PDB file of C-alpha atoms and ligand atoms in Angstrom:
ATOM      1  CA  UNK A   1     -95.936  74.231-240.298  1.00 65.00           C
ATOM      2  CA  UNK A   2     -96.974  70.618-240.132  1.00 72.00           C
ATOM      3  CA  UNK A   3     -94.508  68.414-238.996  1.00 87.00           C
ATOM      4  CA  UNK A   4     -94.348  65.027-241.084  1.00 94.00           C
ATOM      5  CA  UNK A   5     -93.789  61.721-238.847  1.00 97.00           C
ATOM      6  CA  UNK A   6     -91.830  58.836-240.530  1.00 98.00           C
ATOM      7  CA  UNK A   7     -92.280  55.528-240.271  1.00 98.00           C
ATOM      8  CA  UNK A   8     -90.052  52.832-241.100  1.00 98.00           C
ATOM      9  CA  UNK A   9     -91.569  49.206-241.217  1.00 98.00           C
ATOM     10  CA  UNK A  10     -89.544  46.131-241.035  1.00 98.00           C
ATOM     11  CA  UNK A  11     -90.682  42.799-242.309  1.00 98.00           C
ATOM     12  CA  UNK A  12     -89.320  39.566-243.286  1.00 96.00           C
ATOM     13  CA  UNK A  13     -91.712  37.288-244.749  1.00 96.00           C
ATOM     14  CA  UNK A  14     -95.094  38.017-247.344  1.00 97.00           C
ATOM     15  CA  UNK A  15     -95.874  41.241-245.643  1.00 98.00           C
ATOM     16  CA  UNK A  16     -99.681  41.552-245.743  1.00 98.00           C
ATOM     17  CA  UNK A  17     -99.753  43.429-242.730  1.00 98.00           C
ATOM     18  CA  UNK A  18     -97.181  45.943-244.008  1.00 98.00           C
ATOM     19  CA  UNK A  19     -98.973  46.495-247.359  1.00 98.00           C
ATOM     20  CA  UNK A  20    -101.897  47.508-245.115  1.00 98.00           C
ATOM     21  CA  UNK A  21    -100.251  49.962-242.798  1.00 98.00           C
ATOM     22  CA  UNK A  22     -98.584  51.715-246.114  1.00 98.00           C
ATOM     23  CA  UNK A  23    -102.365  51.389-247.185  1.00 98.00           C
ATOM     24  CA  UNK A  24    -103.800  53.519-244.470  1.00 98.00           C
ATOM     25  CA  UNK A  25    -101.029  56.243-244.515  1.00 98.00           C
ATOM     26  CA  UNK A  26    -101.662  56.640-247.997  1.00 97.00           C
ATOM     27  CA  UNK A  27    -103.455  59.971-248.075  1.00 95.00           C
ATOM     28  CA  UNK A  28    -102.563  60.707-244.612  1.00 96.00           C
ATOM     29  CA  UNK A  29    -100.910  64.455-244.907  1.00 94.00           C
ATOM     30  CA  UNK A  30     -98.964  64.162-241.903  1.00 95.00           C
ATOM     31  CA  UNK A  31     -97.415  60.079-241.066  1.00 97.00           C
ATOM     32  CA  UNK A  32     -95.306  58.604-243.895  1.00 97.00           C
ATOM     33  CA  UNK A  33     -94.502  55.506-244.643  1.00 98.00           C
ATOM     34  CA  UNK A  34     -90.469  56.306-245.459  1.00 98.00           C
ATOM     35  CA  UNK A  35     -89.253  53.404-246.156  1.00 98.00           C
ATOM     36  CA  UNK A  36     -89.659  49.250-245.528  1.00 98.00           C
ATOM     37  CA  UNK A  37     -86.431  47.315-244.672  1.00 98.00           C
ATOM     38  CA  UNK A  38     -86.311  43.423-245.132  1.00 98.00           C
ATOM     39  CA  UNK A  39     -84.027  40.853-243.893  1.00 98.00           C
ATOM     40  CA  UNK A  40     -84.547  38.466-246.744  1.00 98.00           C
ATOM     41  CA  UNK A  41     -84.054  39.677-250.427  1.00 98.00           C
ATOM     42  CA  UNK A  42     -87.056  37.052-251.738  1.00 98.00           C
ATOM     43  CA  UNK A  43     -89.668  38.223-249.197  1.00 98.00           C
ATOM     44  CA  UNK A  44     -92.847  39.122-250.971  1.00 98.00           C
ATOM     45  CA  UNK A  45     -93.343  42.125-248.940  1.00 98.00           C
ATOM     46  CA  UNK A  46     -90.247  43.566-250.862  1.00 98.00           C
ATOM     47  CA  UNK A  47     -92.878  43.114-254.106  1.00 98.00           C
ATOM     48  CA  UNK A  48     -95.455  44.637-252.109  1.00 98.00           C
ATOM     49  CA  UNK A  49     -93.393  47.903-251.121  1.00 98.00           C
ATOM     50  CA  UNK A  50     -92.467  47.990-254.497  1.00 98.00           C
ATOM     51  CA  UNK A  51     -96.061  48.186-256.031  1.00 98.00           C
ATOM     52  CA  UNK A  52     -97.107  50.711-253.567  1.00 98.00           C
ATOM     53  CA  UNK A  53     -93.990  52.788-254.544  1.00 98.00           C
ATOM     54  CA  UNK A  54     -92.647  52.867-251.080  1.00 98.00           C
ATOM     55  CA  UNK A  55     -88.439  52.147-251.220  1.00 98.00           C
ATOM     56  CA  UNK A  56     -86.790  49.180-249.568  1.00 98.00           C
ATOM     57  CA  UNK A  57     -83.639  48.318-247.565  1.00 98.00           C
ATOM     58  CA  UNK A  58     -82.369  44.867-247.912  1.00 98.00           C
ATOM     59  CA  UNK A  59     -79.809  44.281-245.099  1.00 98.00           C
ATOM     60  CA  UNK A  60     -77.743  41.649-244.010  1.00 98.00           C
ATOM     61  CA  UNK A  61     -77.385  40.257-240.281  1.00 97.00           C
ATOM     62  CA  UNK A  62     -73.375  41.995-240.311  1.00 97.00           C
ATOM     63  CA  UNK A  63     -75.598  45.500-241.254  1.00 97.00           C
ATOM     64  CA  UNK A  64     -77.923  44.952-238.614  1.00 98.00           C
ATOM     65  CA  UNK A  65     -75.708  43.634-235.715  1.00 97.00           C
ATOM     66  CA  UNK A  66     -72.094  44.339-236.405  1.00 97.00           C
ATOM     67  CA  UNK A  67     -72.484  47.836-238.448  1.00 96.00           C
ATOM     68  CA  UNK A  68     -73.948  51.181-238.052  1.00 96.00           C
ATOM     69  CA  UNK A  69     -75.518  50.455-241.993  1.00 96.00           C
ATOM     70  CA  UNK A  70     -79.366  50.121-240.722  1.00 98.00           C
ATOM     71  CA  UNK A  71     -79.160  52.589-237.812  1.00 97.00           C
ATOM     72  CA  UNK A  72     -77.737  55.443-240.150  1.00 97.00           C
ATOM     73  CA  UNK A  73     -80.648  54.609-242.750  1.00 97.00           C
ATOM     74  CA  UNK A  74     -83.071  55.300-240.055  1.00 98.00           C
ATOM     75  CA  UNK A  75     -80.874  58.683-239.115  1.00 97.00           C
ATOM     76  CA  UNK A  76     -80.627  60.113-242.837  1.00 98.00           C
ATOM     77  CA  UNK A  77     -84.162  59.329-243.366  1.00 98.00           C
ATOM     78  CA  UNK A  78     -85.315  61.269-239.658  1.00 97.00           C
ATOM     79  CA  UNK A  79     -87.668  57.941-239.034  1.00 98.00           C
ATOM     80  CA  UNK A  80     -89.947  59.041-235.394  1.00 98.00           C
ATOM     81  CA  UNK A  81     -91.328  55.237-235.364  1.00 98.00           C
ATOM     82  CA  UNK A  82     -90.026  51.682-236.328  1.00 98.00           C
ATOM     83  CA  UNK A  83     -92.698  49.175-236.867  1.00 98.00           C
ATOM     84  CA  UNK A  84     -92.234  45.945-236.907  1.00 98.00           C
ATOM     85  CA  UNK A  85     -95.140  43.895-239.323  1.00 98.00           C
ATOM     86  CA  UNK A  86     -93.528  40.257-239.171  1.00 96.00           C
ATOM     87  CA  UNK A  87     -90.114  40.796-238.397  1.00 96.00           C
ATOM     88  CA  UNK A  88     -88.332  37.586-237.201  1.00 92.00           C
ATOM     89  CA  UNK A  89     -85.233  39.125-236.161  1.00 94.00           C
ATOM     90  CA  UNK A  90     -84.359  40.745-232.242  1.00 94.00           C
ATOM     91  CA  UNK A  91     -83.635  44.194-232.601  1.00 96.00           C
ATOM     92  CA  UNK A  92     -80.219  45.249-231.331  1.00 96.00           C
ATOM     93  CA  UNK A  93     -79.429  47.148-228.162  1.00 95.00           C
ATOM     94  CA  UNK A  94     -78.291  50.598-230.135  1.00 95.00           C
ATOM     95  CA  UNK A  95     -81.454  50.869-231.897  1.00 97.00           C
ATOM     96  CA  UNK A  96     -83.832  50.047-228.700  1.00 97.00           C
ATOM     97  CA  UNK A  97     -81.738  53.082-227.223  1.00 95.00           C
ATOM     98  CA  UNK A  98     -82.485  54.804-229.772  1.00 96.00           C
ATOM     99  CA  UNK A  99     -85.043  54.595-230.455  1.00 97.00           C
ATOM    100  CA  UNK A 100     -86.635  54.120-226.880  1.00 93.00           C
ATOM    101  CA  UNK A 101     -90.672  53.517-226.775  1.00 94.00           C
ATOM    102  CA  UNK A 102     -90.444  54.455-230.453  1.00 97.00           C
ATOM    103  CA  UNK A 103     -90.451  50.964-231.940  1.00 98.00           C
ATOM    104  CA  UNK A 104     -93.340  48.999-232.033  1.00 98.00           C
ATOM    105  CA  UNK A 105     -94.374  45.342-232.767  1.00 97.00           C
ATOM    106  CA  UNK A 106     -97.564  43.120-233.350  1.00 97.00           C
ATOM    107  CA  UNK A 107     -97.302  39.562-231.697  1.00 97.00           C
ATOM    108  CA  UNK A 108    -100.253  36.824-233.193  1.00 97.00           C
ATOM    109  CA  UNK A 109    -101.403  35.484-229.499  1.00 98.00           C
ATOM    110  CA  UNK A 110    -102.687  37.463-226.316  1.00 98.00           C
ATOM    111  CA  UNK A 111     -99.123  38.163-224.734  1.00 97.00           C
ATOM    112  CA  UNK A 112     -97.443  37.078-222.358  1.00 96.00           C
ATOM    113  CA  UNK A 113     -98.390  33.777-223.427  1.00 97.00           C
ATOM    114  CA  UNK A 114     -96.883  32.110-226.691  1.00 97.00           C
ATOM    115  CA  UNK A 115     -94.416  34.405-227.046  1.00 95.00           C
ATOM    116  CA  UNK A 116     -90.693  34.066-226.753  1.00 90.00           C
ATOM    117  CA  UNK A 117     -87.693  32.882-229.657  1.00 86.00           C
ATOM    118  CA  UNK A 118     -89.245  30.337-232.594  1.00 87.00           C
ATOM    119  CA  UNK A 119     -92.824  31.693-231.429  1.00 92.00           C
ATOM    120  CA  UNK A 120     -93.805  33.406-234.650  1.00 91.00           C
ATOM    121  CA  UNK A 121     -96.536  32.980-237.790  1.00 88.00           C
ATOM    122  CA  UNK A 122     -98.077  29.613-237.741  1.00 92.00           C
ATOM    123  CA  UNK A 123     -95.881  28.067-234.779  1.00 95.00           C
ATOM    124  CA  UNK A 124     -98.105  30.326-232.466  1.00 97.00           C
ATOM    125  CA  UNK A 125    -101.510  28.966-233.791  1.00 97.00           C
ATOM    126  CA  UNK A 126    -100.470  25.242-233.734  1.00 97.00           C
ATOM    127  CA  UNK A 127     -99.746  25.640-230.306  1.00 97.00           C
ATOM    128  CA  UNK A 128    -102.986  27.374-229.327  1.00 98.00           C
ATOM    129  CA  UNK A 129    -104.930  24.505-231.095  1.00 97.00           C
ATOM    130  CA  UNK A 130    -102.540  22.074-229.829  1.00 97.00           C
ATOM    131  CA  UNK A 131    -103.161  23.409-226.196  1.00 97.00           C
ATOM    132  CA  UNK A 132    -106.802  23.617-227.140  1.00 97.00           C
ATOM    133  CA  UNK A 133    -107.470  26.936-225.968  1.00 98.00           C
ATOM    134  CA  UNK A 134    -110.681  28.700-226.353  1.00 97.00           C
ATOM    135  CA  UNK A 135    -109.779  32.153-227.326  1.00 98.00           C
ATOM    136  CA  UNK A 136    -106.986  33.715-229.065  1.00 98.00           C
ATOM    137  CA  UNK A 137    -105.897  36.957-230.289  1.00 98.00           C
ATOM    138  CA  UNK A 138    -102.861  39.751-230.748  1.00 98.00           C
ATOM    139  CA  UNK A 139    -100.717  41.848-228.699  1.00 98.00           C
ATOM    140  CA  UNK A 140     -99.186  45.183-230.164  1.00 98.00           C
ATOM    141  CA  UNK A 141     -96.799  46.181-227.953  1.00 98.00           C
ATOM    142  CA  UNK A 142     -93.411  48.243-227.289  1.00 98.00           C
ATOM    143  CA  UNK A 143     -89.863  46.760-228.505  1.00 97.00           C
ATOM    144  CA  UNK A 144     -87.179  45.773-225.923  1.00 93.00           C
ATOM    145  CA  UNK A 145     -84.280  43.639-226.107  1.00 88.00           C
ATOM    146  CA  UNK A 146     -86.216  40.303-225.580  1.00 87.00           C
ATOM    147  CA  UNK A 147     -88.558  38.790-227.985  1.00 87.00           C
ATOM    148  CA  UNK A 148     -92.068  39.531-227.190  1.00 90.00           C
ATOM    149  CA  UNK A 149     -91.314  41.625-223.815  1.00 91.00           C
ATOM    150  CA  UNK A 150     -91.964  45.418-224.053  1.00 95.00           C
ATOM    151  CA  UNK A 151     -94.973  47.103-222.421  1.00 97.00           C
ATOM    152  CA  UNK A 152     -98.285  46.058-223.958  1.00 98.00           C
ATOM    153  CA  UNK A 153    -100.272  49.199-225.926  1.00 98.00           C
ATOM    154  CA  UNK A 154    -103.193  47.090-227.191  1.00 98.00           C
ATOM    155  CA  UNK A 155    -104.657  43.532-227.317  1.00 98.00           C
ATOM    156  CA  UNK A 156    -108.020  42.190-228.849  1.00 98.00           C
ATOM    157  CA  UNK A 157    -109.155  38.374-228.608  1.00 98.00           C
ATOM    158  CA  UNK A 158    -110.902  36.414-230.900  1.00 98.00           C
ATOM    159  CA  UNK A 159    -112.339  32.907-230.293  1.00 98.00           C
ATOM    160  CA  UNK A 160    -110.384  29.705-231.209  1.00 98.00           C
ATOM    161  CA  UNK A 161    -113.153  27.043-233.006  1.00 97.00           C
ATOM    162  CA  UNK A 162    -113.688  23.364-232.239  1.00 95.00           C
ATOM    163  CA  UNK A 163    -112.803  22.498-235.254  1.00 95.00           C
ATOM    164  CA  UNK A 164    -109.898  25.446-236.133  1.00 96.00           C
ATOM    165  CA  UNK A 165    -106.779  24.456-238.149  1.00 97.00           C
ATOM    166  CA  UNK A 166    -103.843  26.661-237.660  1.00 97.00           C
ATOM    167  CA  UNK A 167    -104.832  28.399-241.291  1.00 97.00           C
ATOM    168  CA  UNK A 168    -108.088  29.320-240.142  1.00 98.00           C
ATOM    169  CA  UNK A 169    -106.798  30.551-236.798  1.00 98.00           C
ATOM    170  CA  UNK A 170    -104.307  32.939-239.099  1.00 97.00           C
ATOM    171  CA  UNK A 171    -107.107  34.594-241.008  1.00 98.00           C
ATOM    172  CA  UNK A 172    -108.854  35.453-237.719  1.00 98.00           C
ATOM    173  CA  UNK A 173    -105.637  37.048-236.349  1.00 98.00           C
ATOM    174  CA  UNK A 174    -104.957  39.213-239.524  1.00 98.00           C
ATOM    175  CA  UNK A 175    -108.204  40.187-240.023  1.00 98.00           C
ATOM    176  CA  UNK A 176    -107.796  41.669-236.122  1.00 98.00           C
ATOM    177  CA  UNK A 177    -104.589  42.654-237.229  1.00 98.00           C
ATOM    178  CA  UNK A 178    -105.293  44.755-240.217  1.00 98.00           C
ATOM    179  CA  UNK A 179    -108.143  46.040-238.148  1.00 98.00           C
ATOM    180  CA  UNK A 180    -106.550  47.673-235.180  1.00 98.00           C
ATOM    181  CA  UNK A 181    -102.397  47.787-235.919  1.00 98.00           C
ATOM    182  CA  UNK A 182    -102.563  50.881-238.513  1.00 98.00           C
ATOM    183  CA  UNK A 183    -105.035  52.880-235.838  1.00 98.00           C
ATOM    184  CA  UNK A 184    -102.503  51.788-232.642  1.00 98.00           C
ATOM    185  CA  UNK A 185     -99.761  53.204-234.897  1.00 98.00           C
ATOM    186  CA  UNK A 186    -101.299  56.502-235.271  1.00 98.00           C
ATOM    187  CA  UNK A 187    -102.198  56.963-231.627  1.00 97.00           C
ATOM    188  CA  UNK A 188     -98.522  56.019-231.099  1.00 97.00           C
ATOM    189  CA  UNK A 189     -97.398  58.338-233.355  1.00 96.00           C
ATOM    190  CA  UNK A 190    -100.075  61.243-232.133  1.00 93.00           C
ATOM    191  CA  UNK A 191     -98.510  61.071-228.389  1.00 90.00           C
ATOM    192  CA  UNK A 192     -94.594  61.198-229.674  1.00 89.00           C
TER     193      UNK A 192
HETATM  194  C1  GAR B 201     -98.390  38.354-238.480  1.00 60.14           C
HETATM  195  O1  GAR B 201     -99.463  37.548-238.077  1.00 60.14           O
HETATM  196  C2  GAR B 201     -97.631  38.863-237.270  1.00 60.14           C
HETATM  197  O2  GAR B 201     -98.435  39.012-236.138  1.00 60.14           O
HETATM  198  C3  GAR B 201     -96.648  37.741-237.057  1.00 60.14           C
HETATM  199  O3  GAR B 201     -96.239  37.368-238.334  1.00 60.14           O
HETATM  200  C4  GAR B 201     -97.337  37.540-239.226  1.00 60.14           C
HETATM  201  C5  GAR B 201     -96.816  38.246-240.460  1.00 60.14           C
HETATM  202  O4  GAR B 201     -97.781  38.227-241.481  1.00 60.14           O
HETATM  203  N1  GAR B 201     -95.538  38.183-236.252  1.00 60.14           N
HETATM  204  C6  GAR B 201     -94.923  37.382-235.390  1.00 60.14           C
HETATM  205  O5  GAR B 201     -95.213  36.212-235.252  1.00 60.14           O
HETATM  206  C7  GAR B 201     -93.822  38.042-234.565  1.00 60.14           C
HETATM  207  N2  GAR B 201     -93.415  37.213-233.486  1.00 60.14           N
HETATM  208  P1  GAR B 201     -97.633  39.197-242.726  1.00 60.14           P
HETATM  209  O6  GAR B 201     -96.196  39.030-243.254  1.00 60.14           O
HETATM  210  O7  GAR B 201     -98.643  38.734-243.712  1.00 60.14           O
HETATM  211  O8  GAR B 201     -97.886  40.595-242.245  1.00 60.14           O
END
């Protein structure tokens, strides 16, 4: 019998590249997309997961960090991979344990490089520009206790304009992003 992987993808902001990753597993007959779990209860990826019919967790920083709440909804619903599509917050010790090389996240710059705590969404392309670097890109890579620090799976560049504006720079690095993060996932997912 085929065994069904589940994914759990955790997001805190609009949530464009979660929508895509539920997206691609639509039809898929073995990798599900279980369940989405948000930090913030007015994210728009919480619309998003709704639309697409896939249930959400909203959870505090207590059920995160000072509760078993989030870990046992990953346990009751036998999730293989976390993904992390935007997620602002560090994920806690138990969980990396866990969950060990089974929790993955996609970074907006070419790693190790802007990377780090308050290095996130449009903070990361103002300072490319601002350092006026030629090429940019993203970084999917595993989950450890630090922001930004696990072993690097995948990275792919794109060039940084003259004249780019930290919006423009954005719609390069999703368009890589929607690209290549759902096909990383299921080569994760393929070697678990
Ligand atoms: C994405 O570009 C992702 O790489 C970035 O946040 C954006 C979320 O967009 N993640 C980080 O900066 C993590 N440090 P989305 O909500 O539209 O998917």
């Amino acid at each position: 019998m085929l065994k069904i992987k589940n994914i759990a993808v955790f997001a805190s902001g609009s949530g464009s590249n979660a929508e895509n990753i539920i997206k691609y597993f639509e039809n898929n007959e073995s990798i599900n997309v279980k369940m989405l779990l948000c930090n913030l209860p007015t994210a728009y990826v919480l619309r998003r997961a709704s639309n697409l019919n896939i249930p959400s967790v909203i959870f505090s920083r207590n059920d995160l960090y000072k509760s078993n709440n989030v870990i046992d909804k990953l346990l009751y619903n036998k999730i293989d991979l976390i993904v992390l599509a935007g997620f602002l917050w560090l994920v806690p010790e138990n969980i990396i344990r866990l969950y060990k090389n089974r929790i993955v996240n996609i970074h907006p710059a070419l790693l190790p490089d802007y990377g780090g705590r308050g290095m996130y969404g449009d903070n990361v392309h103002k300072a490319v520009i601002a350092d006026g670097k030629k090429e940019s890109g993203i970084t999917i890579h595993y989950v450890n206790e630090n922001y930004d620090d696990g072993a690097i799976i995948f990275q792919a560049k794109c060039k940084v304009a003259d004249i780019e504006t930290p919006e423009s720079l954005a719609a390069k690095i999703h368009a890589l992003e929607y690209e290549y993060y759902p096909k990383i996932i299921e080569s994760v997912l393929m070697r678990l």
